[in-house]
mmCIF file with all atom_site columns, C-alpha atoms in Angstrom:
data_model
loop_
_atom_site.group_PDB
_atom_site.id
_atom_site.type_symbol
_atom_site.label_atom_id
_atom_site.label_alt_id
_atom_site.label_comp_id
_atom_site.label_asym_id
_atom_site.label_entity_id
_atom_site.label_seq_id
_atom_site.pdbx_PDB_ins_code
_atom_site.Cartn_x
_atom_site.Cartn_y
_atom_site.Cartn_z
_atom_site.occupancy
_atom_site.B_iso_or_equiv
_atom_site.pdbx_formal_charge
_atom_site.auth_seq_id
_atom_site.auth_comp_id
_atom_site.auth_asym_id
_atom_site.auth_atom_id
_atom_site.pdbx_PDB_model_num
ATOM 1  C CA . UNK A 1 1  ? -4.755 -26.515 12.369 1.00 52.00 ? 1  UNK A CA 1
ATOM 2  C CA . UNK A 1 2  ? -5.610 -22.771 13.884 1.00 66.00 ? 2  UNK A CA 1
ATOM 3  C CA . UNK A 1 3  ? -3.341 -19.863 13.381 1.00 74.00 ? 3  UNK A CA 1
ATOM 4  C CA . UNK A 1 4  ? -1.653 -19.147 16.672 1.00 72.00 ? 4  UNK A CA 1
ATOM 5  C CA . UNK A 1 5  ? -1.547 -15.633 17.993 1.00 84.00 ? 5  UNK A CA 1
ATOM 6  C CA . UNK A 1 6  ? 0.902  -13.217 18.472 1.00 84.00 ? 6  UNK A CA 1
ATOM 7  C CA . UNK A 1 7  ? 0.675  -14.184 22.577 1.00 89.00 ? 7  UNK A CA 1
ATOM 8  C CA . UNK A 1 8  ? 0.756  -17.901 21.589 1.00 88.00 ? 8  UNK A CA 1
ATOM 9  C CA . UNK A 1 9  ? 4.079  -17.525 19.703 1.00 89.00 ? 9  UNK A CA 1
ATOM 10 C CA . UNK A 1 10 ? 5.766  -16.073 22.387 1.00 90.00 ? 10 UNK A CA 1
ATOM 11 C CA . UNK A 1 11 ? 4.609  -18.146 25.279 1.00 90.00 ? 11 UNK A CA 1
ATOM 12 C CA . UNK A 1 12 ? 5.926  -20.983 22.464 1.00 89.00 ? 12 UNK A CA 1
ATOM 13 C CA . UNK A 1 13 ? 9.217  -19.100 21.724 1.00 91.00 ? 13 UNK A CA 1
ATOM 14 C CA . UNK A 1 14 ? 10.051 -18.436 25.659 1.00 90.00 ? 14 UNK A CA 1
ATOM 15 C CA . UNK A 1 15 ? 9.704  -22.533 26.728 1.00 90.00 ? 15 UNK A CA 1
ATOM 16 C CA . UNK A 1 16 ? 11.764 -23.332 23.949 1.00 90.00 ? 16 UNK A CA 1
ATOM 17 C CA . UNK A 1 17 ? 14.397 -20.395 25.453 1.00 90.00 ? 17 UNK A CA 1
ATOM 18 C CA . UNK A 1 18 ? 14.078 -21.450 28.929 1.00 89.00 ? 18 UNK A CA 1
ATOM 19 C CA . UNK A 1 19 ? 14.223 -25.387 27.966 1.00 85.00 ? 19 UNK A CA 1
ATOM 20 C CA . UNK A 1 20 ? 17.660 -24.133 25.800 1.00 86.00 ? 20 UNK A CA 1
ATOM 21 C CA . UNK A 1 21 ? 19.106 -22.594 28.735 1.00 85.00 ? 21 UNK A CA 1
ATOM 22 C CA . UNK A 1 22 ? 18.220 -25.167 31.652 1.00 82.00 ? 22 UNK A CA 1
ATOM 23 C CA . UNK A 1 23 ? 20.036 -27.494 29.534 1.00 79.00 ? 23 UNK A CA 1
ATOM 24 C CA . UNK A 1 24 ? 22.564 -25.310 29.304 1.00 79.00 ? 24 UNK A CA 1
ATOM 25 C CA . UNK A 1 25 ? 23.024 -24.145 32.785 1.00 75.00 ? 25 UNK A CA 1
ATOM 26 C CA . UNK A 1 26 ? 22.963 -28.556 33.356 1.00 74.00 ? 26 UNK A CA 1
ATOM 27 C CA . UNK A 1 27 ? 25.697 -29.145 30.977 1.00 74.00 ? 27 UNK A CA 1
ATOM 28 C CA . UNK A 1 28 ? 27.757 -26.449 32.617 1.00 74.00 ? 28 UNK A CA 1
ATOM 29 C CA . UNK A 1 29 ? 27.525 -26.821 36.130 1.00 71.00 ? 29 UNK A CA 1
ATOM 30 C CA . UNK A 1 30 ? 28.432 -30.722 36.034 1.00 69.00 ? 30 UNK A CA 1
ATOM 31 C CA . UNK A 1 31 ? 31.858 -30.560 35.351 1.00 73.00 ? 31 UNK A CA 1
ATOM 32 C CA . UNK A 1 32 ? 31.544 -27.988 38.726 1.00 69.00 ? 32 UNK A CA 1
ATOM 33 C CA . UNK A 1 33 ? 29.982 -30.692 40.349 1.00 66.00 ? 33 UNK A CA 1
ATOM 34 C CA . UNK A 1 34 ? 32.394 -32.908 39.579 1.00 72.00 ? 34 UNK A CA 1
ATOM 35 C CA . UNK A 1 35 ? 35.409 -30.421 40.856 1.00 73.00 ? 35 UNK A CA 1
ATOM 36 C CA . UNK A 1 36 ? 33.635 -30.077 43.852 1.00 72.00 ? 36 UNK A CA 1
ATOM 37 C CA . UNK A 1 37 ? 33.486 -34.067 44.500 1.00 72.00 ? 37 UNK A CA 1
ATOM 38 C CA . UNK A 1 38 ? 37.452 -34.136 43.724 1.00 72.00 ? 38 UNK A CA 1
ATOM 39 C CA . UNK A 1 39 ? 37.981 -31.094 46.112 1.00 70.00 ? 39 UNK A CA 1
ATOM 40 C CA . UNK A 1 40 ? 35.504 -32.708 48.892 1.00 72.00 ? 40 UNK A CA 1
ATOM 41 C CA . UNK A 1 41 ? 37.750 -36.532 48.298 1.00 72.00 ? 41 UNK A CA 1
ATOM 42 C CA . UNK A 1 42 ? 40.795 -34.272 49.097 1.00 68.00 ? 42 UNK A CA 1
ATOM 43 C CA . UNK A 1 43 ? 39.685 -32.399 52.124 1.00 68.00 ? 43 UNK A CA 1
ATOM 44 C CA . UNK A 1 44 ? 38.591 -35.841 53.114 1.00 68.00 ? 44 UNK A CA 1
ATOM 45 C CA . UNK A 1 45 ? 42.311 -37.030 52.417 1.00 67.00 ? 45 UNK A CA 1
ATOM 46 C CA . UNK A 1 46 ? 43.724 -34.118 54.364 1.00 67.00 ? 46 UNK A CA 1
ATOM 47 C CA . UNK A 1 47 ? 41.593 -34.906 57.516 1.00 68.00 ? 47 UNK A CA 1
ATOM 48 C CA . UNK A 1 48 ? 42.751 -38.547 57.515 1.00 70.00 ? 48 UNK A CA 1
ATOM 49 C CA . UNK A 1 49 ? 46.651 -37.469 56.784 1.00 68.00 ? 49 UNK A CA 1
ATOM 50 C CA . UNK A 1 50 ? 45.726 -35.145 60.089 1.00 68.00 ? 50 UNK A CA 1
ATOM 51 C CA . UNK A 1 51 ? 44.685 -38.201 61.826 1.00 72.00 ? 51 UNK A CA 1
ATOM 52 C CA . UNK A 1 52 ? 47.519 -39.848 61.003 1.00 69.00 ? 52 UNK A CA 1
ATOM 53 C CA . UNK A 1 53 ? 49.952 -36.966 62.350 1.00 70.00 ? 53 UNK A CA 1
ATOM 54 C CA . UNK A 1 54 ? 47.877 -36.810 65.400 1.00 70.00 ? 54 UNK A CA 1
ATOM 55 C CA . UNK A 1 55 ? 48.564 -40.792 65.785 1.00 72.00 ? 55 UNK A CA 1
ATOM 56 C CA . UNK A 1 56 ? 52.645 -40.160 65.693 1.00 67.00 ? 56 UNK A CA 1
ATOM 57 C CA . UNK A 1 57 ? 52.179 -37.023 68.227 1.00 66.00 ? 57 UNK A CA 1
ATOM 58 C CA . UNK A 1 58 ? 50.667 -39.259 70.550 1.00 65.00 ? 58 UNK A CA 1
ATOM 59 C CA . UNK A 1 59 ? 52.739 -41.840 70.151 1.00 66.00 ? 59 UNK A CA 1
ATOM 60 C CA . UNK A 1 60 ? 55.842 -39.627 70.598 1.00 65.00 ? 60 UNK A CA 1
ATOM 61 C CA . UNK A 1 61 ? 54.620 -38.693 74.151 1.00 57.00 ? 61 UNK A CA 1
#
């Protein structure tokens, strides 16, 4: 086994960092993810209680 250099540790010590924080940044943004599915399911909802309105207008006339 060599020694490893003063550059080696560092390139070393900055993956480990930037593997730490992608995880991270994963485990954060999927419950975002999974707020914006609910809020897109709901707009979705919204457009088909519009149809729905838009139906009875027509209807009325």
């Amino acid at each position: 086994m060599s020694e490893t250099t003063g550059t080696e540790r560092i390139i070393i010590a900055l993956l480990v960092v930037s593997l730490l924080v992608s995880g991270y940044a994963v485990m954060s943004i999927s419950p975002i993810a999974k707020n914006t599915k609910d809020l897109a399911d709901s707009i979705e909802g919204i457009g088909d209680v519009s149809d729905v309105i838009g139906d009875l207008s027509e209807d009325i006339d």
